Tab-separated table of C-alpha atoms (C1' of nucleotides) in Angstrom:
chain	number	residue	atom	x	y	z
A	1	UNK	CA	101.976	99.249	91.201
A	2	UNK	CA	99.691	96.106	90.618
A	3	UNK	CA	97.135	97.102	87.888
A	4	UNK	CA	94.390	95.611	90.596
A	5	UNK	CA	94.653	98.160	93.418
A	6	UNK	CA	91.450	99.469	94.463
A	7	UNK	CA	91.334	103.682	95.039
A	8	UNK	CA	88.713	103.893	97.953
A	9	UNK	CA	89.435	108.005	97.374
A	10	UNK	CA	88.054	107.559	93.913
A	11	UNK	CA	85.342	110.051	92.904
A	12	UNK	CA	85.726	111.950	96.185
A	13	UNK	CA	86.114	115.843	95.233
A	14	UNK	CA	87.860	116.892	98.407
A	15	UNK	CA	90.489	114.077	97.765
A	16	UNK	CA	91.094	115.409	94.452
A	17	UNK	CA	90.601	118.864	95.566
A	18	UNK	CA	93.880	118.512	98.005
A	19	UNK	CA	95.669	116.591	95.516
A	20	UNK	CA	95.120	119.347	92.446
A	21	UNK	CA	95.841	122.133	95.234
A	22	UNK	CA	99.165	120.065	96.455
A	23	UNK	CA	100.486	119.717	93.033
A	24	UNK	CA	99.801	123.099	92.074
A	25	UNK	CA	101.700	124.273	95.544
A	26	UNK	CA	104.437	122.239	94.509
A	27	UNK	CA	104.871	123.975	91.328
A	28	UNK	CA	104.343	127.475	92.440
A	29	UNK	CA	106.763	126.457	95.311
A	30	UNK	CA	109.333	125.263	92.652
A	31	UNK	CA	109.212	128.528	90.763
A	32	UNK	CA	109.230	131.123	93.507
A	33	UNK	CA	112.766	129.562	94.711
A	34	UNK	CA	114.032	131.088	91.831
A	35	UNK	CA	113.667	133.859	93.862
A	36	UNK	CA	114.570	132.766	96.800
A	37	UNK	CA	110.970	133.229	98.111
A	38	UNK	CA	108.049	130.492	99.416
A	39	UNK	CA	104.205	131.000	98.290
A	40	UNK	CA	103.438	133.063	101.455
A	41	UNK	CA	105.955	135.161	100.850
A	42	UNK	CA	105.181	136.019	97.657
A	43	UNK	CA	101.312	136.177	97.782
A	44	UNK	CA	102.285	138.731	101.292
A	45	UNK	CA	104.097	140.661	98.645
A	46	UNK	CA	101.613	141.179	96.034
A	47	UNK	CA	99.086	142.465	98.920
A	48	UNK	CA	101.723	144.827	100.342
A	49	UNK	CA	102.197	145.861	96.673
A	50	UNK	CA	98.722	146.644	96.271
A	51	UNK	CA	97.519	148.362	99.043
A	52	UNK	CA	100.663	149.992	100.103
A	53	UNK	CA	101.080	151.334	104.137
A	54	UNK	CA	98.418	148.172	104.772
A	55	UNK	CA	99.055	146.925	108.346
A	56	UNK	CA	100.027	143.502	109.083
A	57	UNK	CA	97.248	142.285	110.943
A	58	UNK	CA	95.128	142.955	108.119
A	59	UNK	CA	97.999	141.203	105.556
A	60	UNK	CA	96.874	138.376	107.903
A	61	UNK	CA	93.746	138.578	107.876
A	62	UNK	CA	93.124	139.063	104.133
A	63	UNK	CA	94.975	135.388	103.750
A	64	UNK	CA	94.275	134.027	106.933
A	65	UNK	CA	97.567	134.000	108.621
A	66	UNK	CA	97.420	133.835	112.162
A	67	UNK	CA	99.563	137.325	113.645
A	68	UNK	CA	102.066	134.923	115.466
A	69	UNK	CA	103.285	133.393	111.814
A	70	UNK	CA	102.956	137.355	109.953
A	71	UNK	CA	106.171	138.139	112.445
A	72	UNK	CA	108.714	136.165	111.458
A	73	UNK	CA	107.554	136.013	107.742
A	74	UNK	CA	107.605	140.316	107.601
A	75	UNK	CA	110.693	139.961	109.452
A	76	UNK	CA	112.660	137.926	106.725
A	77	UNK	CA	111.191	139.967	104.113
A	78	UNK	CA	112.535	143.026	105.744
A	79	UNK	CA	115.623	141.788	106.596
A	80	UNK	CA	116.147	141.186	102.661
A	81	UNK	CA	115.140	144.592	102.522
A	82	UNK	CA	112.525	143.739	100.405
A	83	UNK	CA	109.436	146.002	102.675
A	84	UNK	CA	109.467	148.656	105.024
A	85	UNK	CA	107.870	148.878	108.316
A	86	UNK	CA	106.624	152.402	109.547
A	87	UNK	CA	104.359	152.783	112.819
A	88	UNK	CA	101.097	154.091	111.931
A	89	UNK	CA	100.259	154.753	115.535
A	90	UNK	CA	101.600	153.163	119.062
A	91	UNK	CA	100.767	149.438	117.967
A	92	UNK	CA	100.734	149.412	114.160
A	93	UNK	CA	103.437	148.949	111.675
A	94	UNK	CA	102.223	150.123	108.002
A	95	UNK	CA	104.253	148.022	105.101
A	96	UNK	CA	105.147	149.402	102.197
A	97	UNK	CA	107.344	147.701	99.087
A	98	UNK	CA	111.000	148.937	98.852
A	99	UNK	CA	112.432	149.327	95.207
A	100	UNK	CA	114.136	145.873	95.309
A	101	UNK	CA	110.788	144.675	96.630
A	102	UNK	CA	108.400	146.068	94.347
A	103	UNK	CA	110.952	144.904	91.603
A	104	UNK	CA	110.428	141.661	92.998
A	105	UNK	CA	106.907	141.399	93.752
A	106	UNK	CA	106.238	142.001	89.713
A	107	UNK	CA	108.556	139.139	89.044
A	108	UNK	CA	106.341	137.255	91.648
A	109	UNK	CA	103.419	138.011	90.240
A	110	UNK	CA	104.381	136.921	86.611
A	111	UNK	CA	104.870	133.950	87.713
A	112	UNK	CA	101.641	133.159	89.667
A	113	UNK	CA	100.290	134.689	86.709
A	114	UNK	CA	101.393	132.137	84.692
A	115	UNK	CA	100.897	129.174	86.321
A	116	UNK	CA	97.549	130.287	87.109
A	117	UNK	CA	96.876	130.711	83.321
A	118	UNK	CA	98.442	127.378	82.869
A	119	UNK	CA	95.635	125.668	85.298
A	120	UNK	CA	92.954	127.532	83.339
A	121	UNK	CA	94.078	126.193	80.311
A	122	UNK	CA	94.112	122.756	81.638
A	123	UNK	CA	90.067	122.973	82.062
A	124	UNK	CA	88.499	122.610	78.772
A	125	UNK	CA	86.792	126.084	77.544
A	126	UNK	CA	83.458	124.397	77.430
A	127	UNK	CA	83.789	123.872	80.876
A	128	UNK	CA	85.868	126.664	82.140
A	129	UNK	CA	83.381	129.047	83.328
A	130	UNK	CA	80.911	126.771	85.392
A	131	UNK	CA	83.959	125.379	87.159
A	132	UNK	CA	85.275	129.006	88.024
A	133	UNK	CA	81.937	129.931	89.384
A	134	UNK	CA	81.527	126.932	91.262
A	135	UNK	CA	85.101	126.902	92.869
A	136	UNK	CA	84.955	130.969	93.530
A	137	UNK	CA	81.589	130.411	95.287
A	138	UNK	CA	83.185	127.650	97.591
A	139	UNK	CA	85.952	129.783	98.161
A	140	UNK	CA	84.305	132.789	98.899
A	141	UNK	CA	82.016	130.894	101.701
A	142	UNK	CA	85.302	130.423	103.498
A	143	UNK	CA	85.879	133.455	103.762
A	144	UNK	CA	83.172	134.633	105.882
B	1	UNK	CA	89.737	144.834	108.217
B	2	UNK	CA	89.295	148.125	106.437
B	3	UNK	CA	86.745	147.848	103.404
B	4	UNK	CA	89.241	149.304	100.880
B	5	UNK	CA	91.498	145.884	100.966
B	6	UNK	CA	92.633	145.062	97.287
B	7	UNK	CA	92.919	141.455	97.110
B	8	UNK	CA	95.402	140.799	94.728
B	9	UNK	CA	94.745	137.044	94.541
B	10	UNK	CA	90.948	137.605	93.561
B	11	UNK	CA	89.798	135.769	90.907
B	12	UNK	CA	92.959	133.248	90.681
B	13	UNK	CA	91.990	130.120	90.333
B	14	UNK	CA	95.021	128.216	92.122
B	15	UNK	CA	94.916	130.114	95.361
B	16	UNK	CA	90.903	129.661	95.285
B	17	UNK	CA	91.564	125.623	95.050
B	18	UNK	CA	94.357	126.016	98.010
B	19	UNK	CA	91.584	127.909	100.242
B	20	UNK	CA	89.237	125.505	99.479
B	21	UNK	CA	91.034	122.434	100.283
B	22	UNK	CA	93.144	124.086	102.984
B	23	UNK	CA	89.554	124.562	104.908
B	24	UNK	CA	88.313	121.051	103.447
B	25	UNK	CA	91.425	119.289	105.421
B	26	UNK	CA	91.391	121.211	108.313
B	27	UNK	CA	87.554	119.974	109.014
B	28	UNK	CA	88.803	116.668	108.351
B	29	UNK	CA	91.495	116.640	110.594
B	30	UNK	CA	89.062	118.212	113.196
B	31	UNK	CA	86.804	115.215	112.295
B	32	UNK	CA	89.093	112.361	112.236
B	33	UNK	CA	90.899	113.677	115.730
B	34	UNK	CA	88.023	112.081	117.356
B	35	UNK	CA	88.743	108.884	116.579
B	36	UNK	CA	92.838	109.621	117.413
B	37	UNK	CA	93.938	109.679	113.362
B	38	UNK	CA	95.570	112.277	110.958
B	39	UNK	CA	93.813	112.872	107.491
B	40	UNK	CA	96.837	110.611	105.908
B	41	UNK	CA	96.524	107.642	108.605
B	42	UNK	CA	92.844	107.958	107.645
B	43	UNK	CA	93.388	107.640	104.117
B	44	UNK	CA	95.973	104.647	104.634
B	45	UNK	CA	92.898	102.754	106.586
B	46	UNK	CA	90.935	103.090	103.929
B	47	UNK	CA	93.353	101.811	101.286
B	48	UNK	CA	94.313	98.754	103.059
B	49	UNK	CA	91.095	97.960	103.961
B	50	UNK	CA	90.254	97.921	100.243
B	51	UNK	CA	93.171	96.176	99.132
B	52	UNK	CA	94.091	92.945	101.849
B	53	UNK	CA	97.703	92.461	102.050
B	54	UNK	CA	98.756	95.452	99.859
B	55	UNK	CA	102.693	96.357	100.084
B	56	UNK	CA	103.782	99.628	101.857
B	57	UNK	CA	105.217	100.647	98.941
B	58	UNK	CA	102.030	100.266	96.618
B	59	UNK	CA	100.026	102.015	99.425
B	60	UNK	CA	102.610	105.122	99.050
B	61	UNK	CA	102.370	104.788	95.332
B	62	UNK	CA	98.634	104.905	95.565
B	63	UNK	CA	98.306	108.187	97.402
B	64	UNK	CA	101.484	109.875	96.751
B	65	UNK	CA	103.182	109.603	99.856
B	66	UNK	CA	107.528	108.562	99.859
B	67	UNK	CA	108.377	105.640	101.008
B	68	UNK	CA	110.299	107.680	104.028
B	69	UNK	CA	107.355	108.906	105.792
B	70	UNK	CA	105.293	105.787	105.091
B	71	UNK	CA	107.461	104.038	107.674
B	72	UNK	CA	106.434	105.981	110.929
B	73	UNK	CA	102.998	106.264	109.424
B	74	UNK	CA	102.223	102.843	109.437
B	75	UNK	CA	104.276	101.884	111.937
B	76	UNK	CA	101.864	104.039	114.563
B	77	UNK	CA	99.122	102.184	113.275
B	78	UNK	CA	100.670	99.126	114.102
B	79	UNK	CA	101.719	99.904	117.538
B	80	UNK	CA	97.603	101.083	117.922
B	81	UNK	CA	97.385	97.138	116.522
B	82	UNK	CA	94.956	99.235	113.964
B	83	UNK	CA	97.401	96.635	111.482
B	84	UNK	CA	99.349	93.522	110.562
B	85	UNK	CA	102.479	93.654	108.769
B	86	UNK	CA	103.079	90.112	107.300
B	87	UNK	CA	106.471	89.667	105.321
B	88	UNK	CA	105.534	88.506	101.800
B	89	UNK	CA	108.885	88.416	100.737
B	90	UNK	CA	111.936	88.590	102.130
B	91	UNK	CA	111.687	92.893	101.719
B	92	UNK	CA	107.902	93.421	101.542
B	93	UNK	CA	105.641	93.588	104.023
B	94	UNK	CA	101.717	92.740	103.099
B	95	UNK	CA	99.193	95.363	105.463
B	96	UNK	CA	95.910	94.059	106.536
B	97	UNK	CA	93.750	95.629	108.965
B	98	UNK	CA	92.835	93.988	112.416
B	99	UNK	CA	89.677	93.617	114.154
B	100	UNK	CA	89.991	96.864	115.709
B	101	UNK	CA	91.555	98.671	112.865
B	102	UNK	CA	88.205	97.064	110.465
B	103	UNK	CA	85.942	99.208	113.195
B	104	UNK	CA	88.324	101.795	112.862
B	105	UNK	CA	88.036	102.110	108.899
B	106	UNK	CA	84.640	102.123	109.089
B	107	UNK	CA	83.843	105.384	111.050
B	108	UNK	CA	86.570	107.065	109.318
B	109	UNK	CA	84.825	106.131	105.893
B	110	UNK	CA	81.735	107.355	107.620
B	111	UNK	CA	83.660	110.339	108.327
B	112	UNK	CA	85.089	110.816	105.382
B	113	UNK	CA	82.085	109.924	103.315
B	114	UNK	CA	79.575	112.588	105.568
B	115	UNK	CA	82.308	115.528	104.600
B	116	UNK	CA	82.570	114.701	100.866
B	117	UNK	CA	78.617	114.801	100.686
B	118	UNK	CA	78.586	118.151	102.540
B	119	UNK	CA	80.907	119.283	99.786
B	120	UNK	CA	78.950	118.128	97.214
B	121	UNK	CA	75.952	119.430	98.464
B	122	UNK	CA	77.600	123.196	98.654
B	123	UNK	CA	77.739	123.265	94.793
B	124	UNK	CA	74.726	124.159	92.780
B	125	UNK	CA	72.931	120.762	91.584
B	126	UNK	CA	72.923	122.374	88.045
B	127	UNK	CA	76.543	123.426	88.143
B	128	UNK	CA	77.702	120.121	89.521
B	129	UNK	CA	78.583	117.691	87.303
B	130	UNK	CA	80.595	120.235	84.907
B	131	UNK	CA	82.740	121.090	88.172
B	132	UNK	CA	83.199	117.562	89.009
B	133	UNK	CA	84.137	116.469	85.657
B	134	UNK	CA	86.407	119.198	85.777
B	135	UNK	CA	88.336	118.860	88.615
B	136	UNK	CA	88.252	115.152	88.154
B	137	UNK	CA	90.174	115.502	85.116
B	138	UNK	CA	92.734	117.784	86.881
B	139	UNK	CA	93.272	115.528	89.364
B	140	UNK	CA	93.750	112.586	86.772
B	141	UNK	CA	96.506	114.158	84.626
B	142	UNK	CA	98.554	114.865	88.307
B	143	UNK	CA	98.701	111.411	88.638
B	144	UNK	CA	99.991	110.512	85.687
C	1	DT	C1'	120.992	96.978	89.256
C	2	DA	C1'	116.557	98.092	91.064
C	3	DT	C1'	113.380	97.886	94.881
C	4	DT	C1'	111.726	97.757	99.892
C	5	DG	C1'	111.975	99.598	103.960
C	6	DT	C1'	114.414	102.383	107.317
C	7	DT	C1'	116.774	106.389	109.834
C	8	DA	C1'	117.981	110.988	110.168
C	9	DT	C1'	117.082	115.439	109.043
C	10	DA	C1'	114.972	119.630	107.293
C	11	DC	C1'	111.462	122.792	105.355
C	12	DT	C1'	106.813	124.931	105.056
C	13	DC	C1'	102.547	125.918	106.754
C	14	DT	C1'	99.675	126.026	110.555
C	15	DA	C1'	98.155	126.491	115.405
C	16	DT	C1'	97.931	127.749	120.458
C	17	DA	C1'	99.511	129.872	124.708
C	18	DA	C1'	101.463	133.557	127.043
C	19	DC	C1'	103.196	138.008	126.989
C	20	DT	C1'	104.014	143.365	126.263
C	21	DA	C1'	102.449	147.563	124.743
C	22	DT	C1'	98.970	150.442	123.024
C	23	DA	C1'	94.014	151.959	121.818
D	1	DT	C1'	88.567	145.553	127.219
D	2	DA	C1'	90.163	144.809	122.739
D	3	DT	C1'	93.851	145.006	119.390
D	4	DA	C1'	98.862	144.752	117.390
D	5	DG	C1'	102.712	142.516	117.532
D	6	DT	C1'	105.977	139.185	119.483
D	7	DT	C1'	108.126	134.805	121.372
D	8	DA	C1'	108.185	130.066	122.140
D	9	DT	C1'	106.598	125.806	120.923
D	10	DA	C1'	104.317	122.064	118.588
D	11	DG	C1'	101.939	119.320	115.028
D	12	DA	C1'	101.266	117.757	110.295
D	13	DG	C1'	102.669	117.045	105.709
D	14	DT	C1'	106.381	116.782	102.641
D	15	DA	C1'	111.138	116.183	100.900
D	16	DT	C1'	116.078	114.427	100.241
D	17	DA	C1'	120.178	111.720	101.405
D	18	DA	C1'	122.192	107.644	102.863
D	19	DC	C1'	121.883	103.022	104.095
D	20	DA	C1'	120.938	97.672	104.657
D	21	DA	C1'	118.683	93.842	102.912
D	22	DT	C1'	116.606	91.556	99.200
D	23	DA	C1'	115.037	90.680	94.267
DNA sequence: TATTGTTATACTCTATAACTATA
DNA sequence: TATAGTTATAGAGTATAACAATA
């Protein structure tokens, strides 16, 4: 690329907010293949490992899936017999981890672990907490 | 949602940066829909509008995008005669934006420009300039 | 040999509309 | 009426493979 190109995205945060966040997909995407599995997959695991018999809807809401993408992504998990799906009443279907699942879900969450370590220690330590506070504080106005 | 909901995910730094910017882009694309244009055909806009006669290829370069999808990309600007594609040589094509595409640029920088500042403006004045320096340098070292 | 641009194709995430069954 | 789950469908971004034309 010609040394002279100008970068009108420059100094914008959300640009480099998307770009940091796609890069970081990428490699968490990479890694979970390994186990045959994609980030929503394995982030629907951990919360199904962690609050075991949780419904789906509320899988979906904790990570903002809409219900009409939780089907067929509970489905394939099932059908890999990776979580079980027992009706809680008429409507609701409480998911729990199988053995193979749960075994999988801890390799899942080693990984994410990892990489998430490894984006920590990208951010020098002087500046590590203030950037953690600021980013949890955008994230957690999303939520609501 | 029941009020008992672990959230496995708390406190990770990589899914709080994929929340962030997942909500960041979808207000852009709600933004920029007005004016008929995806976040990326936005961002092309910009780039040739700041660099007259740059190649395809450099524009791809610039913002990470393969050379595959930058075809139908900039061919729908073209057919919105948003741009020019001038041969430069006999396999490059130089971009430059038309009359229309010029007016175009300019409310998506607007656009763009109004969003980033609302960003900005959600983080703490004092905490500011640590974040940004922070996630500045993230977003440096993914480029290279 | 390497690069530019193209076509075809596929994957992942996301979103809405319309529906059934249940609370 | 509202909620849970499903089906069908579509849009947007991203990716690879294979190719023709040009440097």
């Amino acid at each position: 690329m010609p040394a002279m190109v100008i970068d009108p995205l420059k100094g914008f945060p959300g640009y480099a907010l998307r770009r940091v966040s796609a890069a970081f997909m990428a490699e968490l995407a990479a890694r979970l293949a390994v186990l045959d599995l994609r980030p929503a997959e394995g982030t629907v695991l951990l919360v199904i490992g962690m609050n075991p018999g949780i419904t789906q809807s509320d899988v979906g809401r904790l990570l903002d899936i809409v219900s009409a993408n939780m089907t067929p992504l509970t489905a394939r998990l099932a059908s890999r017999d990776l979580i079980d799906r027992e009706p809680v009443d008429g409507r609701s279907h409480g998911l729990t981890l199988s053995e193979a699942g749960r075994r999988l879900m801890q390799k899942t969450r080693r990984i994410m672990e990892g990489l998430e370590s490894e984006l920590l220690e990208r951010i020098p330590a002087a500046q590590r907490a203030t950037f953690l506070g600021a980013l949890m504080a955008l994230a957690s106005e999303e939520k609501s």
